[in-house]
Amino acid sequence: MAEAEPDIGPDTGERITEAEHAVMEVLWARAPLSATAVAHAVGRERGWGLATVKTLLSRLVAKQAIATEPEGRRFLYTPLIARTDYLGGESKRLVDRLFGGRAAPLFAHLAEAEALTSADIAEIEALLKELKQ
Amino acid sequence: MAEAEPDIGPDTGERITEAEHAVMEVLWARAPLSATAVAHAVGRERGWGLATVKTLLSRLVAKQAIATEPEGRRFLYTPLIARTDYLGGESKRLVDRLFGGRAAPLFAHLAEAEALTSADIAEIEALLKELKQ
DNA sequence: TCCTCTCGTTTACACACGTAATCGACTACG
DNA sequence: CGTAGTCGATTACGTGTGTAAACGAGAGGA
């Protein structure tokens, strides 16, 4: 296990699941939204009902991943955690779990799985150049 | 939902969970092993009892991730899926799910999360050079 | 004012997962 | 030959997750 903070941790809350992540993406894309608006957006992609999306929103609120702000009679939902932080965290988790924290093997496996486009390669080259400075 | 192959797929079976992955790692490292042997190895790292490891082995057999071969009175377990395939698949899943299939953003986030050592960078550079040929 | 619609909250439920005890068959020592 | 140990299989159980219905309070039209 080794889940970093076992006790008090007022900051991040718990991990975001895959279904919750779909909701987060909508919120990251179009800032504060009502539950219905989120449901429309996510429901279209994933085929979820309004009730399902509401549940996911509640769970995200409980996990302190999003905040509610009253707007008239209903609430608007806004992300509390940055997309960058989430993506970086998840990426690091994968690298730690599967590759012992080393990014190079990950990269090698992506290459082997043909998950690298030439555009990717060019971009990564550019990033490397920056990192080396 | 959206599990790549909805119909026939005699090959891979279902997804391997995190706990099961720990068992797989032991099997990948030291080819055919008895349940007890696996339990010793994994139990040491994760603090699991013999019963727990046996359950995981059974589930892996059900998922056709490992095969059993009778050795005298007990069974020896051997991986059916290659470590490379698993790692590549999981990596691709993450890239698809979080980065729309593009590896470059993943790389950028790893860099930002300071998950890249200079050794990683050097290795990746070497890989890039190979890929470009 | 009353009914209906709409929100957010509460409760539900099946299945996956982590973790494990129990069971039935078989072996091997005494 | 019986009894204890070992092995794989079966069953168990709490929690997380995906998916959703039911409920209760407030808003707005009739």
XYZ file of N, CA and C (backbone and C1' of nucleotides) in Angstrom, chain B residues 17-20 47-49 51-52 55-56 59 63 73, chain C residues 15-28:
140
model
N -5.979 -6.467 -12.025
C -6.049 -5.412 -11.009
C -4.676 -5.184 -10.389
N -4.625 -4.203 -9.515
C -3.336 -3.851 -8.927
C -2.780 -4.986 -8.068
N -3.644 -5.572 -7.258
C -3.172 -6.671 -6.407
C -2.717 -7.843 -7.268
N -3.467 -8.132 -8.285
C -3.102 -9.232 -9.168
C -1.777 -8.938 -9.862
N 2.751 -8.252 2.609
C 2.143 -8.633 3.860
C 0.835 -9.396 3.705
N 0.722 -10.171 2.637
C -0.500 -10.945 2.431
C -0.333 -12.353 2.976
N -1.440 -12.943 3.364
C -1.423 -14.322 3.811
C -1.465 -15.261 2.628
N -3.637 -17.489 1.951
C -4.988 -17.573 1.380
C -5.223 -16.461 0.364
N -4.785 -15.282 0.704
C -4.989 -14.145 -0.197
C -4.295 -14.375 -1.534
N -6.129 -16.818 -3.672
C -7.293 -16.214 -4.328
C -6.868 -15.447 -5.562
N -5.836 -14.668 -5.432
C -5.383 -13.876 -6.572
C -4.948 -14.788 -7.715
N -7.990 -16.081 -9.469
C -8.610 -15.082 -10.326
C -7.797 -14.863 -11.596
N -9.007 -15.377 -15.407
C -8.860 -14.339 -16.419
C -7.928 -14.761 -17.543
N 1.809 -33.327 -7.172
C 0.510 -33.178 -6.538
C -0.049 -31.763 -6.658
P -24.701 -8.594 -10.858
O -23.179 -8.197 -11.098
C -22.883 -7.034 -11.857
C -21.522 -6.512 -11.454
C -20.470 -7.605 -11.236
O -19.314 -7.205 -11.942
C -20.491 -6.134 -9.414
P -18.061 -8.184 -12.101
O -16.889 -7.304 -11.465
C -16.654 -6.005 -11.985
C -15.600 -5.325 -11.136
C -14.343 -6.148 -10.893
O -13.249 -5.244 -10.894
C -15.350 -5.649 -8.811
P -11.763 -5.771 -11.010
O -11.178 -5.562 -9.543
C -11.533 -4.428 -8.807
C -11.059 -4.547 -7.383
C -9.888 -5.491 -7.107
O -8.912 -4.737 -6.414
C -11.644 -5.880 -5.579
P -7.442 -5.336 -6.129
O -7.440 -5.444 -4.538
C -7.779 -4.323 -3.746
C -7.882 -4.749 -2.300
C -6.755 -5.650 -1.805
O -6.387 -5.216 -0.505
C -8.827 -6.732 -1.469
P -5.110 -5.879 0.193
O -5.749 -7.024 1.083
C -6.681 -6.706 2.112
C -7.290 -7.976 2.627
C -6.309 -9.130 2.847
O -6.022 -9.283 4.221
C -8.416 -9.835 1.978
P -5.086 -10.530 4.723
O -6.096 -11.754 4.836
C -7.253 -11.546 5.639
C -8.247 -12.657 5.445
C -7.715 -14.050 5.800
O -8.215 -14.410 7.070
C -9.259 -14.059 3.964
P -7.607 -15.651 7.810
O -8.890 -16.605 7.904
C -10.112 -16.058 8.371
C -11.261 -17.018 8.072
C -11.052 -18.441 8.608
O -12.306 -18.921 9.095
C -11.388 -18.515 6.275
P -12.359 -20.382 9.816
O -12.992 -21.339 8.709
C -14.198 -20.932 8.058
C -14.529 -21.927 6.956
C -14.366 -23.401 7.354
O -15.544 -24.092 6.964
C -13.237 -22.958 5.330
P -15.746 -25.653 7.304
O -15.538 -26.347 5.890
C -16.208 -25.789 4.748
C -15.902 -26.650 3.530
C -15.740 -28.124 3.843
O -16.358 -28.878 2.813
C -13.788 -27.310 2.794
P -16.821 -30.446 3.118
O -16.267 -31.232 1.849
C -16.142 -30.568 0.590
C -15.062 -31.232 -0.241
C -14.849 -32.728 0.043
O -14.549 -33.364 -1.179
C -12.840 -31.580 0.438
P -14.332 -34.951 -1.264
O -12.836 -35.047 -1.776
C -12.501 -34.410 -3.009
C -10.985 -34.418 -3.197
C -10.353 -35.804 -3.108
O -9.406 -35.910 -4.162
C -9.300 -34.357 -1.579
P -8.934 -37.407 -4.589
O -7.411 -37.422 -4.119
C -6.558 -36.338 -4.520
C -5.416 -36.230 -3.538
C -4.667 -37.542 -3.280
O -3.346 -37.366 -3.732
C -5.011 -36.303 -1.300
P -2.327 -38.607 -3.825
O -1.222 -38.204 -2.762
C -0.791 -36.846 -2.683
C 0.085 -36.673 -1.456
C 1.032 -37.833 -1.179
O 2.264 -37.279 -0.784
C -0.297 -37.420 0.739
P 3.650 -38.053 -1.085
O 4.316 -38.046 0.363
C 4.078 -36.940 1.222
C 4.102 -37.402 2.668
C 4.937 -38.660 2.923
O 5.643 -38.482 4.125
C 2.820 -38.966 3.809
